[in-house]
C-alpha cells in the first residue's frame, strides 16, 4: 500500500513525526507532502519545510518528501497512492477531517486512515509552536531538533 | 407557519436544497434569504445567488427567495416569520448554531428549528465546492444543475 | 402541521415543558406521548405520568397527551403526524438524536425538528431530578408544581 | 499488512460491511472477528453471526472470519496482526474508540486505523436494527440479505 | 492562591463577569488581564477595556485589572500567579482551551481551572454582542451597564 | 480553600492521582472521597479503596481520605468545602460533568473546578483497567503500585 501524509508542516512538530512513523509501519511507501498555498506565505518557505522534513524522516527508509499544489486526490491518482494517513488529536479535528475524507473518497476512491496520535502530543499544533517561539518560549521536546535550530533566526527581527 | 432559511448560498449545494424541501413540507411559507455581507465579495454576486435559488426552488410553490442585510430577527419581525430552519450536518455546526438560536429567541422570540440533513450530503459545504471546482474537480451530484453550469466560467481566469 | 413530543417523562421537568410550549407555538396540534417500556418500571406509572402531563399542559389548548408502545413512526403514520419535536440540550444528545432522526425519516418520512431549550434548563434531566430527590435535595424551580407535590411520597420508604 | 475488524456483529449491518470492504482494499489480509461476551447472550448466537459474516464476505477473497474471547491485543499478537480497522460514524464513537486505540497501542504496539464510513450508513447500529425489527419495521437496505432473511424468525415469539 | 482571568474583553460580557465572581470566591487574589494584540485593533481600545473592567469589578475587592503582551505564562511567573481561570461555555471552547491548558502546564507549571459558566450566559460572546449592536439590536441584560452606555457611540458612524 | 475530589476509585488510577496532586497544589485542604453506591458492589470494597487511597496520597500532607453516601453537595456543606475538583479527559466527560457542575452550583453554591489531566493518562479509566487485568494484560505505569499489587488476587478465581 502507498499512502500520503499531507500538511502545511510550517513547521513540522513531534506530533506530525509520530504520524509519519505510524504510517511508515503500516504502509510500503509513505509520501510526506507539503501543501503549497500560493496566497499565504508561511514562517518557513516550502523549500525549507521540505529540507527539514527530509532531515527528520531520514531514518525512515520508506518515506519520501514532496510538495503539491491543487487537489490532493489528483496527486494521489497520479502517484497511485491509495490512502491518506492523518492524525486525530482532538474532537475539533474530527468534523473537518471526516468531511474531507468523505469528499476525497467520493471524488477519487482515495481512502483516509485516521490514526490516534500519541497522547503526549495531543495539545501540539504548528501555530501554537510559532506563537510560543515568537515570544521566546521554550519548545524543546515539542519539535524535532532540525526545527529547534532554525526557529530563533525566524523571530530575531520581529520583536 | 412562516419560516426562513438564511445563508450565504455562495453557491447553493444539494445539502441546502434538501433543507429547503424539508422546510417546504412542514411550513406554509418558506423564505430562502441570502445574507448580504457588504465587506466580503463572494464567488457569485448576490443577484446571481438569488437567480440560482429561484431556479432550483421553482418546483416548490411555497418557497420565495429574498436577500437581507442586518439582523436576521429584524427581517423576521418585519415579515412575520416565526421560525428559522437550519440543517445540522455535524457537531461543529451545533455549537455556533445553538448559540445563535438562543440569542435569536432572546432578541425577538424567533424560534429555530434544526433539521437533520440527508446523511449523503453531510460532508458538503459551499467552501468545499469552491475549493474543488477551483482545481477542476468534479462536483456533479453535489450541487444543482444551475450551479454546475455556472461554475466553470467563475474559475476560467484564476488558474 | 401536527407534531409529537415523545419521551419517558419520568417525571416531566421544566425543560420538557419548555419544549412543549415551543412546539405549541409552531404547530397546529401537539401530541405529548409517553413511551411505554414494558421491561422497565419507572418511578411514576405511565398513568401517573399522563395525569401529570395533562395537568402541566392544561393551559396549552392545542396539546393532547397520549402514550404509545412500539415504533414511534408507526404512531405518527396512524395519527397523521408529520414531525417529531425534540429539545437539544447538549452535545451528547446530538449524536443519538441525529441517528434516530435520520432513521425515522428513512422509515416513514417523519421529519424531526430540534429546538434549542432554554439554557437555564440545559443541565436538567429526569434521572438527575430523581437522584437529587432520593436524597432529599430541593428541586423546586426545576420541575412543575404537579411533580414537586408527588415526589416526596415516592421516596418516603426507600431510605 | 494484516488487519482485524473486531465487533459484536449482532447482527452485521451494511455499515459494518462497508468497513470490511474498505479494509480489504488497503490490507493484504483482513480478519473479521466476533468478540465473544460470555456474560451476555445476543439475538444471534456467535455461530450464527460467524455464518452470516462468512456469507456476506464471501466475495472478498482476503477476508476470513473468526471469533475471540479475551484481550483483542492478545489475539493480534498471536496472529501477527498489525492493525485494527474501525469505522467512525459519529462523535460519540470517537472518544471511546480513541481511548481504546491509545490503550491497545500502549499494550502491544497494535495500531488502530479509523476509516470514515459511507455517510448513508452513519445512522446505523446493530441495536437500532434490532429495535426496529422487534416492532416489525422495515430494515431492507440497512442490513445484508443474509440478515434480512433471518430476522423475522428471531422475533416471531417475542411480541 | 493567586489566579488570572485572561481575555480580549472587547467588550466584557455578563458571562465574563460571572467568571470573575466565581474566581473571586475561590482565590485570594484575581487578576483580570486584557491580552494586547498589536496586529488587530478592537472596537474598544485597551485603555477603554481596562477602564470598563475596573468599573464592573469595583465591588470585588480581591480583583485587580491589568493588561499584558506576550506569553501568558511569562506574566504568571513574573506575578507569582499559580492558576488561570477560564469559563467553559460550550464544546467548541473545550478543545482549544484544553490544548492551551496542557501547553501552559508544560511550559511553566501554571494550572488552568475551568469553571462552568451560568447557563443563562452560555450563548454569549463578545463578537456576537458587537454584531447585534452594530445593527441596533438590544443587548441589555447581556453586558454590564458600563458597556451598554458606551456601545452606541461606537457604532454611530458605521451604518 | 477546601476542595473535594469525589469518585468511585475502583480502583484509583495514575490519572486520578494526577488530579489529586493538582488539587493539592491549588487548595489548602483536599478531601478525596469515595462515593458509596449501596446497590452495586465494586471489584474493591469501599474499605480497600480508602486504604489504597491513603497509601497513594501519603506524600501529600494536605490530602485526607473519606467516603460518603447521598448528595455530594450535602457532604460539602457539612464539611465547609467550597469546590469540587474534577479531571477532564475527553469530550464525553464534558457534557455530563458540566450538567452536574451547574446542578451542584444551583443546589448549594458549590463550585466545580475542572483541571485538564496529563495527556499521557487521557485514555485511562478504572473500568478499562479492570477489563485489561481480568484477561491478564499488563497495567504497570497506569495504576499506582498499591493497586498493581492487589489486582492479581482479585481475578485469581474468575477465569
Short mmCIF file of N, CA, C and O in Angstrom, two decimals, chain B residues 11 17 41 48 52 60 63 65 71-74 78-79 84 89 101 106 119 134 138 141:
data_model
loop_
_atom_site.label_atom_id
_atom_site.label_comp_id
_atom_site.label_asym_id
_atom_site.label_seq_id
_atom_site.Cartn_x
_atom_site.Cartn_y
_atom_site.Cartn_z
N UNK B 11 -21.84 28.86 -3.54
CA UNK B 11 -23.17 28.72 -4.11
C UNK B 11 -24.03 27.77 -3.27
O UNK B 11 -23.53 27.14 -2.34
N UNK B 17 -30.46 22.50 -0.59
CA UNK B 17 -31.71 22.20 -1.30
C UNK B 17 -32.55 21.18 -0.50
O UNK B 17 -33.77 21.28 -0.42
N UNK B 41 -16.83 40.13 -0.81
CA UNK B 41 -17.49 39.77 -2.06
C UNK B 41 -17.35 38.27 -2.25
O UNK B 41 -16.31 37.68 -1.97
N UNK B 48 -26.79 36.95 -8.62
CA UNK B 48 -26.63 35.62 -9.22
C UNK B 48 -27.14 34.53 -8.27
O UNK B 48 -27.81 33.58 -8.68
N UNK B 52 -30.09 31.88 -9.08
CA UNK B 52 -29.90 30.42 -8.98
C UNK B 52 -30.91 29.83 -7.99
O UNK B 52 -31.54 28.80 -8.27
N UNK B 60 -40.98 24.24 -5.93
CA UNK B 60 -41.54 24.30 -4.57
C UNK B 60 -42.40 25.56 -4.46
O UNK B 60 -41.89 26.66 -4.23
N UNK B 63 -42.15 28.40 -1.68
CA UNK B 63 -40.84 28.98 -1.38
C UNK B 63 -40.65 30.27 -2.17
O UNK B 63 -40.89 30.31 -3.37
N UNK B 65 -37.76 33.65 -2.67
CA UNK B 65 -36.34 33.97 -2.49
C UNK B 65 -36.19 35.46 -2.23
O UNK B 65 -36.87 36.28 -2.85
N UNK B 71 -29.76 42.46 10.98
CA UNK B 71 -30.09 41.37 11.90
C UNK B 71 -31.20 40.50 11.34
O UNK B 71 -32.25 41.01 10.92
N UNK B 72 -30.99 39.20 11.37
CA UNK B 72 -31.99 38.26 10.87
C UNK B 72 -33.32 38.43 11.61
O UNK B 72 -34.39 38.38 11.00
N UNK B 73 -33.26 38.65 12.91
CA UNK B 73 -34.51 38.77 13.68
C UNK B 73 -35.32 40.00 13.27
O UNK B 73 -36.55 40.01 13.37
N UNK B 74 -34.65 41.06 12.81
CA UNK B 74 -35.39 42.23 12.33
C UNK B 74 -36.17 41.87 11.05
O UNK B 74 -37.32 42.25 10.89
N UNK B 78 -40.32 41.91 10.70
CA UNK B 78 -40.93 42.70 9.62
C UNK B 78 -41.83 41.84 8.73
O UNK B 78 -42.86 42.30 8.24
N UNK B 79 -41.40 40.60 8.49
CA UNK B 79 -42.16 39.72 7.59
C UNK B 79 -43.00 38.69 8.34
O UNK B 79 -43.47 37.73 7.76
N UNK B 84 -36.81 30.03 12.20
CA UNK B 84 -35.66 29.85 11.29
C UNK B 84 -35.48 28.35 11.13
O UNK B 84 -35.55 27.62 12.11
N UNK B 89 -25.45 19.49 10.07
CA UNK B 89 -24.66 18.45 9.43
C UNK B 89 -23.77 17.74 10.42
O UNK B 89 -23.66 16.53 10.44
N UNK B 101 -29.23 30.41 17.98
CA UNK B 101 -30.65 30.11 18.21
C UNK B 101 -31.12 30.71 19.53
O UNK B 101 -32.20 31.29 19.63
N UNK B 106 -34.00 35.03 22.37
CA UNK B 106 -33.98 36.07 23.39
C UNK B 106 -34.28 37.45 22.80
O UNK B 106 -35.00 38.25 23.38
N UNK B 119 -27.95 12.27 5.21
CA UNK B 119 -26.55 11.96 5.51
C UNK B 119 -25.65 11.98 4.28
O UNK B 119 -24.47 12.26 4.39
N UNK B 134 -12.26 25.04 -8.15
CA UNK B 134 -11.10 25.88 -8.49
C UNK B 134 -10.00 25.07 -9.17
O UNK B 134 -9.34 25.53 -10.09
N UNK B 138 -14.53 17.42 -9.93
CA UNK B 138 -15.90 17.20 -10.40
C UNK B 138 -16.90 17.28 -9.23
O UNK B 138 -16.80 16.51 -8.28
N UNK B 141 -23.56 16.11 -8.86
CA UNK B 141 -24.26 15.35 -7.83
C UNK B 141 -24.21 16.03 -6.48
O UNK B 141 -24.91 15.65 -5.55
#
